[in-house]
Amino acid sequence: MFKTLKIFAVAAVSSAIVATSALSAGIAGAPAPFDKKTVNVAVISFLGSGDWLQAFEAGVKRQADALGINLTVSQARNDNDAQRNLVEQAINLGVDGIVINNGRPEVLKDVAQKALDKGIKVVAYDVNLDNPQIPQIEQSDKDMAKLVLDQAIKDNGDGFVAGAVYVAGFAPLDRRYAVWKDFVEKHKLTEKAVWGVVNDTVPASVADQTKAILRANPDIKVIFTPWDEFAKGVKLAVDELGLSTQVKIYGVDISTADIQLITEPDSAWVATAATNAAVVGEVSVRAVSLDIAGQSPGKSVLLQPTLITRDDLVKNKIGTIEELQQKFPAFLKSDAATASWIPSATH
C-alpha cells in the first residue's frame, strides 16, 4: 500500500503542470530573492477535480507567470497519504514556497512543519494548520454561509423543513455547516436529513444519495449545499425526480458551469455565495511570494464573498464567470496580499 501511494505521489509531481516565465532574470525593484533569481513554488491540492479547482489553478498560473515563478501544480485526488507524499516531494525538490490547498489538518501539520524547518515558506488555503508561521488564506466561510442562508430565510421565512449536504473534517465545510446549525436553531428550522460524500465523482454520488433522501422525506423544501459540487449533485437529483419547482437549493461557490445550471428555466438552485476561485489562486501565490520575500502577508488573508441569486444572473443576462466579473467588480480582483513590486496577473 505504501509503495503504491509513493509511486502515485511521484507520478502526480512528474505529471504536474510546470510554468516557467520569461522573467527568470528577476524583477527590477523587487526584494530578494525575486530581484535576481527564479523562485520555485509548489501548489498542492487535496481535491483532484471540479470547476472550482480548475479556476483556482488558472489563477495560480496567471499570478505565477506574472512573478516569473517556476511553478509545480499537483493534486492528491482526495487521498490523504498522497497529499503528504506530495508535500514531501516538494520539500525534496527544494522549492522556496508551498501552497497547500485544502486537506486534513491532522494529516498535514507535521509535514508542513518539516517544510518550515527546511526554510521553505508555507501558506494554506481552506485548511487550518494551526501554526503561527503559516498564513491562512480564507474566503470567510462564515460570511459565505450567512449571506446565502439569510437569502434562504428571506425567500422561505422561518420554520421550513430542510436538509443539508455535509461531510465533516474539511475546514471550509465545517465552518459553513456550523453557521447552518445556528440558523436551524435561530429560525426554528427542521433539519430532516444530512448526507454527503467527498470522492472523485461527488455530483453523481450526491445525486444518488439525494434521490433516496427526497423519496424518504418528501416534505424537504430547502437544501443547503456548502460546496458547489454538492449543489450540482442535488440539482441533478431534483431534476430527475421532477421536483425543481418544489425544492430550493442554496449553495456556496460559483463557476461558469454553475451559472449555467442556476440560470436554467425553473432551476431549483436559486442562490449562492462565493468568491472568485481564480482570484483565490492569485492571492495564494501572492501570499507565499510575500512570505518568501520576508514580507509576511499576516496570519489571516481574508477574501470577502458576494451573494449571487438566480434573479441577479437572469436579470443581468450573465452566463459566464467573465460576464459576472464585468457586472460584479468584486469578482475581478482582490487587493489582498499585494505589494508595489508584485505585478498584476493578466486576465
Short mmCIF file of C-alpha atoms in Angstrom, two decimals:
data_model
loop_
_atom_site.label_atom_id
_atom_site.label_comp_id
_atom_site.label_asym_id
_atom_site.label_seq_id
_atom_site.Cartn_x
_atom_site.Cartn_y
_atom_site.Cartn_z
CA MET A 1 0.00 0.00 0.00
CA PHE A 2 2.77 2.43 0.92
CA LYS A 3 4.69 1.66 -2.27
CA THR A 4 1.57 2.27 -4.35
CA LEU A 5 0.93 5.63 -2.71
CA LYS A 6 4.53 6.71 -3.08
CA ILE A 7 4.52 5.85 -6.77
CA PHE A 8 1.26 7.77 -7.17
CA ALA A 9 2.71 10.81 -5.47
CA VAL A 10 5.82 10.79 -7.63
CA ALA A 11 3.69 10.36 -10.74
CA ALA A 12 1.50 13.26 -9.68
CA VAL A 13 4.52 15.52 -9.30
CA SER A 14 6.13 14.40 -12.53
CA SER A 15 2.92 14.98 -14.46
CA ALA A 16 2.24 18.32 -12.79
CA ILE A 17 1.94 21.49 -14.79
CA VAL A 18 5.20 23.40 -14.71
CA ALA A 19 5.20 27.01 -15.86
CA THR A 20 8.46 28.87 -16.28
CA SER A 21 8.22 32.56 -17.02
CA ALA A 22 10.49 34.63 -19.21
CA LEU A 23 11.23 36.77 -16.14
CA SER A 24 13.93 34.36 -14.94
CA ALA A 25 16.43 37.23 -14.61
CA GLY A 26 14.37 38.63 -11.74
CA ILE A 27 12.03 41.57 -11.20
CA ALA A 28 13.60 45.02 -11.08
CA GLY A 29 13.00 46.70 -7.74
CA ALA A 30 11.73 43.52 -6.09
CA PRO A 31 13.15 42.26 -2.79
CA ALA A 32 15.39 39.21 -2.68
CA PRO A 33 15.16 36.56 -3.98
CA PHE A 34 12.75 37.87 -6.64
CA ASP A 35 15.25 40.51 -7.80
CA LYS A 36 17.88 38.07 -9.06
CA LYS A 37 16.62 34.53 -9.44
CA THR A 38 13.71 32.35 -10.43
CA VAL A 39 11.65 31.36 -7.39
CA ASN A 40 10.21 27.84 -7.19
CA VAL A 41 6.73 27.28 -5.74
CA ALA A 42 4.69 24.09 -5.39
CA VAL A 43 0.89 24.22 -5.20
CA ILE A 44 -0.58 21.03 -3.76
CA SER A 45 -4.34 20.44 -3.72
CA PHE A 46 -6.24 17.77 -1.85
CA LEU A 47 -9.01 17.61 -4.45
CA GLY A 48 -8.39 16.39 -7.96
CA SER A 49 -11.33 17.65 -9.99
CA GLY A 50 -14.16 20.17 -10.20
CA ASP A 51 -14.76 23.58 -11.75
CA TRP A 52 -13.60 25.41 -8.62
CA LEU A 53 -10.20 23.68 -8.69
CA GLN A 54 -9.74 24.38 -12.39
CA ALA A 55 -10.42 28.09 -11.86
CA PHE A 56 -8.18 28.19 -8.77
CA GLU A 57 -5.29 26.66 -10.71
CA ALA A 58 -5.84 29.07 -13.60
CA GLY A 59 -5.45 31.98 -11.16
CA VAL A 60 -2.37 30.36 -9.62
CA LYS A 61 -0.74 30.06 -13.03
CA ARG A 62 -1.58 33.64 -14.06
CA GLN A 63 -0.05 35.16 -10.94
CA ALA A 64 2.96 32.83 -11.00
CA ASP A 65 3.65 33.80 -14.61
CA ALA A 66 3.46 37.50 -13.73
CA LEU A 67 6.03 36.94 -10.97
CA GLY A 68 8.33 34.75 -13.07
CA ILE A 69 7.82 31.84 -10.69
CA ASN A 70 8.76 28.29 -11.64
CA LEU A 71 5.51 26.55 -10.71
CA THR A 72 4.66 22.94 -9.90
CA VAL A 73 0.95 22.11 -9.57
CA SER A 74 -0.26 18.73 -8.31
CA GLN A 75 -3.39 17.11 -6.88
CA ALA A 76 -3.77 14.35 -4.29
CA ARG A 77 -7.18 13.34 -5.68
CA ASN A 78 -8.82 13.02 -2.25
CA ASP A 79 -6.03 10.79 -0.90
CA ASN A 80 -4.58 11.87 2.46
CA ASP A 81 -1.37 9.86 2.16
CA ALA A 82 -0.81 11.03 -1.40
CA GLN A 83 -1.08 14.66 -0.28
CA ARG A 84 1.51 14.09 2.46
CA ASN A 85 3.79 12.49 -0.10
CA LEU A 86 3.34 15.40 -2.49
CA VAL A 87 4.43 17.82 0.24
CA GLU A 88 7.44 15.56 0.93
CA GLN A 89 8.27 15.59 -2.78
CA ALA A 90 8.15 19.40 -2.84
CA ILE A 91 10.46 19.55 0.19
CA ASN A 92 12.89 17.17 -1.52
CA LEU A 93 12.80 19.30 -4.67
CA GLY A 94 13.98 22.24 -2.55
CA VAL A 95 11.23 24.65 -3.52
CA ASP A 96 11.12 28.13 -1.99
CA GLY A 97 7.44 28.00 -1.09
CA ILE A 98 4.46 25.66 -0.86
CA VAL A 99 0.77 26.47 -1.17
CA ILE A 100 -1.41 23.80 0.44
CA ASN A 101 -4.94 23.90 -0.91
CA ASN A 102 -7.43 22.10 1.35
CA GLY A 103 -6.91 18.76 3.07
CA ARG A 104 -7.00 17.32 6.59
CA PRO A 105 -5.13 19.29 9.29
CA GLU A 106 -4.20 16.16 11.24
CA VAL A 107 -2.58 14.71 8.11
CA LEU A 108 -0.61 17.81 7.14
CA LYS A 109 0.52 19.61 10.30
CA ASP A 110 3.74 17.70 10.85
CA VAL A 111 4.85 17.60 7.23
CA ALA A 112 4.11 21.33 6.88
CA GLN A 113 6.31 21.94 9.92
CA LYS A 114 9.02 19.85 8.27
CA ALA A 115 8.91 22.22 5.28
CA LEU A 116 9.22 25.22 7.58
CA ASP A 117 12.18 23.59 9.35
CA LYS A 118 13.88 23.34 5.94
CA GLY A 119 13.41 27.09 5.39
CA ILE A 120 10.52 26.63 2.96
CA LYS A 121 7.64 29.10 3.33
CA VAL A 122 4.16 27.59 3.55
CA VAL A 123 0.73 29.15 3.13
CA ALA A 124 -2.55 27.27 3.44
CA TYR A 125 -5.91 27.75 1.83
CA ASP A 126 -9.03 26.31 3.49
CA VAL A 127 -7.09 24.04 5.83
CA ASN A 128 -6.23 25.33 9.31
CA LEU A 129 -2.76 24.01 10.15
CA ASP A 130 -2.81 25.90 13.47
CA ASN A 131 0.72 27.21 13.00
CA PRO A 132 1.63 30.90 13.54
CA GLN A 133 4.27 30.60 10.81
CA ILE A 134 1.70 29.57 8.18
CA PRO A 135 -0.52 32.34 6.76
CA GLN A 136 -4.11 31.21 6.24
CA ILE A 137 -5.91 32.25 3.03
CA GLU A 138 -9.62 32.34 3.80
CA GLN A 139 -12.84 33.02 1.94
CA SER A 140 -14.64 33.99 5.14
CA ASP A 141 -16.66 30.81 5.14
CA LYS A 142 -18.94 32.11 7.87
CA ASP A 143 -19.85 35.15 5.80
CA MET A 144 -20.46 32.99 2.73
CA ALA A 145 -22.85 30.73 4.60
CA LYS A 146 -24.57 33.64 6.34
CA LEU A 147 -25.12 35.53 3.07
CA VAL A 148 -26.81 32.64 1.32
CA LEU A 149 -28.76 31.48 4.38
CA ASP A 150 -30.06 35.00 5.00
CA GLN A 151 -31.42 34.77 1.46
CA ALA A 152 -33.00 31.39 2.26
CA ILE A 153 -34.83 32.92 5.22
CA LYS A 154 -35.86 35.91 3.11
CA ASP A 155 -37.28 33.59 0.44
CA ASN A 156 -38.91 30.99 2.69
CA GLY A 157 -39.45 32.53 6.12
CA ASP A 158 -38.82 30.73 9.40
CA GLY A 159 -39.69 27.16 10.26
CA PHE A 160 -39.20 25.42 6.92
CA VAL A 161 -38.28 21.74 6.54
CA ALA A 162 -34.77 21.29 5.20
CA GLY A 163 -31.80 19.06 4.56
CA ALA A 164 -28.07 19.72 4.28
CA VAL A 165 -25.23 18.09 2.37
CA TYR A 166 -22.14 17.94 4.56
CA VAL A 167 -19.00 15.89 5.21
CA ALA A 168 -17.13 16.57 8.46
CA GLY A 169 -13.39 17.09 8.73
CA PHE A 170 -12.87 19.70 5.99
CA ALA A 171 -12.28 23.18 7.43
CA PRO A 172 -14.46 25.18 4.98
CA LEU A 173 -17.33 22.70 5.17
CA ASP A 174 -17.11 22.57 8.97
CA ARG A 175 -17.25 26.38 9.23
CA ARG A 176 -20.15 26.69 6.79
CA TYR A 177 -22.14 23.90 8.40
CA ALA A 178 -21.68 25.49 11.86
CA VAL A 179 -23.44 28.60 10.53
CA TRP A 180 -26.22 26.38 9.17
CA LYS A 181 -26.72 24.78 12.59
CA ASP A 182 -27.03 28.23 14.15
CA PHE A 183 -29.68 29.14 11.54
CA VAL A 184 -31.56 25.91 12.24
CA GLU A 185 -31.84 26.85 15.90
CA LYS A 186 -32.40 30.59 15.46
CA HIS A 187 -35.08 30.26 12.78
CA LYS A 188 -36.73 27.12 14.14
CA LEU A 189 -35.96 25.07 11.05
CA THR A 190 -36.49 21.31 10.86
CA GLU A 191 -33.35 19.53 9.65
CA LYS A 192 -34.72 16.21 8.38
CA ALA A 193 -31.51 14.75 6.97
CA VAL A 194 -27.77 15.32 6.48
CA TRP A 195 -25.88 13.43 3.80
CA GLY A 196 -22.85 13.75 1.54
CA VAL A 197 -19.60 12.26 0.28
CA VAL A 198 -16.22 13.57 -0.91
CA ASN A 199 -14.77 11.44 -3.70
CA ASP A 200 -13.77 11.70 -7.37
CA THR A 201 -17.42 11.66 -8.51
CA VAL A 202 -19.07 13.98 -5.99
CA PRO A 203 -22.06 15.20 -8.08
CA ALA A 204 -23.06 11.71 -9.23
CA SER A 205 -22.64 10.20 -5.77
CA VAL A 206 -24.51 13.02 -4.04
CA ALA A 207 -27.28 12.78 -6.66
CA ASP A 208 -27.85 9.13 -5.79
CA GLN A 209 -27.92 9.93 -2.08
CA THR A 210 -30.26 12.88 -2.60
CA LYS A 211 -32.80 10.88 -4.55
CA ALA A 212 -33.05 8.40 -1.68
CA ILE A 213 -33.32 11.20 0.88
CA LEU A 214 -36.05 13.06 -1.01
CA ARG A 215 -38.06 9.91 -1.60
CA ALA A 216 -37.93 9.20 2.13
CA ASN A 217 -38.55 12.84 3.12
CA PRO A 218 -40.91 14.43 0.58
CA ASP A 219 -41.54 17.38 2.92
CA ILE A 220 -37.97 18.75 2.47
CA LYS A 221 -38.33 22.12 0.74
CA VAL A 222 -34.86 23.64 1.14
CA ILE A 223 -31.41 22.04 0.82
CA PHE A 224 -28.22 23.78 1.98
CA THR A 225 -25.17 22.75 -0.07
CA PRO A 226 -21.96 24.31 1.32
CA TRP A 227 -19.94 23.35 -1.82
CA ASP A 228 -20.94 23.73 -5.45
CA GLU A 229 -20.06 20.12 -6.25
CA PHE A 230 -22.71 19.16 -3.67
CA ALA A 231 -25.18 21.58 -5.27
CA LYS A 232 -24.65 20.02 -8.71
CA GLY A 233 -25.50 16.59 -7.33
CA VAL A 234 -28.60 17.81 -5.52
CA LYS A 235 -29.82 19.65 -8.61
CA LEU A 236 -29.32 16.54 -10.73
CA ALA A 237 -31.44 14.53 -8.29
CA VAL A 238 -34.13 17.20 -8.00
CA ASP A 239 -34.39 17.43 -11.78
CA GLU A 240 -34.59 13.65 -12.22
CA LEU A 241 -37.36 13.46 -9.61
CA GLY A 242 -39.30 16.33 -11.23
CA LEU A 243 -39.12 18.46 -8.08
CA SER A 244 -37.43 21.61 -9.45
CA THR A 245 -40.40 23.82 -8.55
CA GLN A 246 -40.84 22.27 -5.09
CA VAL A 247 -37.29 22.21 -3.69
CA LYS A 248 -34.90 25.16 -3.43
CA ILE A 249 -31.11 24.80 -3.33
CA TYR A 250 -28.87 27.33 -1.57
CA GLY A 251 -25.18 26.86 -2.32
CA VAL A 252 -21.64 28.13 -1.88
CA ASP A 253 -19.07 28.78 -4.65
CA ILE A 254 -19.65 29.52 -8.32
CA SER A 255 -18.21 28.72 -11.75
CA THR A 256 -19.32 29.13 -15.36
CA ALA A 257 -20.79 25.63 -15.24
CA ASP A 258 -22.64 26.57 -12.04
CA ILE A 259 -24.04 29.72 -13.63
CA GLN A 260 -25.44 27.67 -16.49
CA LEU A 261 -27.16 25.34 -14.02
CA ILE A 262 -28.53 28.19 -11.92
CA THR A 263 -29.97 30.05 -14.92
CA GLU A 264 -31.76 27.06 -16.44
CA PRO A 265 -35.57 27.50 -16.63
CA ASP A 266 -37.18 26.68 -13.26
CA SER A 267 -33.77 25.86 -11.74
CA ALA A 268 -34.01 24.73 -8.13
CA TRP A 269 -30.60 26.31 -7.42
CA VAL A 270 -31.74 29.83 -6.52
CA ALA A 271 -28.77 31.44 -4.73
CA THR A 272 -25.09 31.03 -3.96
CA ALA A 273 -22.38 32.96 -2.12
CA ALA A 274 -18.89 32.95 -3.50
CA THR A 275 -15.52 34.45 -4.13
CA ASN A 276 -13.79 34.07 -7.49
CA ALA A 277 -11.76 30.85 -7.33
CA ALA A 278 -9.23 32.26 -9.80
CA VAL A 279 -8.71 35.29 -7.56
CA VAL A 280 -8.20 32.94 -4.59
CA GLY A 281 -5.45 31.27 -6.63
CA GLU A 282 -3.83 34.61 -7.43
CA VAL A 283 -3.94 35.72 -3.77
CA SER A 284 -2.45 32.40 -2.63
CA VAL A 285 0.56 32.85 -4.90
CA ARG A 286 0.99 36.49 -3.84
CA ALA A 287 0.82 35.50 -0.17
CA VAL A 288 3.52 32.84 -0.44
CA SER A 289 5.64 35.23 -2.53
CA LEU A 290 5.44 37.93 0.14
CA ASP A 291 6.45 35.36 2.75
CA ILE A 292 9.39 34.19 0.64
CA ALA A 293 10.49 37.83 0.32
CA GLY A 294 10.35 38.31 4.09
CA GLN A 295 7.22 40.46 3.90
CA SER A 296 4.64 38.40 5.79
CA PRO A 297 1.08 38.77 4.46
CA GLY A 298 -0.20 38.29 8.02
CA LYS A 299 -1.69 35.32 9.84
CA SER A 300 -5.01 35.62 8.02
CA VAL A 301 -5.58 36.81 4.46
CA LEU A 302 -9.32 37.30 4.03
CA LEU A 303 -11.33 37.47 0.80
CA GLN A 304 -14.86 38.81 1.12
CA PRO A 305 -17.69 36.89 -0.62
CA THR A 306 -20.62 38.12 -2.71
CA LEU A 307 -24.23 36.91 -2.74
CA ILE A 308 -25.40 35.91 -6.22
CA THR A 309 -29.01 34.98 -6.83
CA ARG A 310 -30.64 33.33 -9.81
CA ASP A 311 -32.63 36.51 -10.34
CA ASP A 312 -29.39 38.57 -10.46
CA LEU A 313 -27.93 36.32 -13.14
CA VAL A 314 -31.07 36.16 -15.29
CA LYS A 315 -31.82 39.89 -14.98
CA ASN A 316 -28.26 40.84 -15.97
CA LYS A 317 -28.03 38.16 -18.67
CA ILE A 318 -24.94 36.66 -17.05
CA GLY A 319 -23.86 33.32 -18.47
CA THR A 320 -20.15 33.07 -17.60
CA ILE A 321 -17.69 33.98 -14.85
CA GLU A 322 -16.21 36.58 -17.22
CA GLU A 323 -19.60 38.28 -17.54
CA LEU A 324 -20.09 38.02 -13.79
CA GLN A 325 -16.78 39.83 -13.26
CA GLN A 326 -17.93 42.64 -15.54
CA LYS A 327 -21.21 43.11 -13.68
CA PHE A 328 -19.82 42.33 -10.18
CA PRO A 329 -16.39 44.06 -9.93
CA ALA A 330 -15.59 42.26 -6.66
CA PHE A 331 -15.17 39.13 -8.76
CA LEU A 332 -12.45 40.59 -10.98
CA LYS A 333 -9.67 41.07 -8.45
CA SER A 334 -8.72 41.40 -4.80
CA ASP A 335 -6.34 43.77 -3.05
CA ALA A 336 -5.44 41.07 -0.52
CA ALA A 337 -1.73 40.20 -0.22
CA THR A 338 -0.45 42.85 -2.60
CA ALA A 339 2.75 44.90 -2.78
CA SER A 340 4.08 47.52 -5.17
CA TRP A 341 6.70 45.13 -6.56
CA ILE A 342 4.20 42.34 -7.37
CA PRO A 343 2.97 42.58 -10.98
CA SER A 344 -0.76 42.13 -11.53
CA ALA A 345 -1.94 38.87 -13.02
CA THR A 346 -3.03 39.21 -16.63
CA HIS A 347 -6.75 38.46 -17.12
#
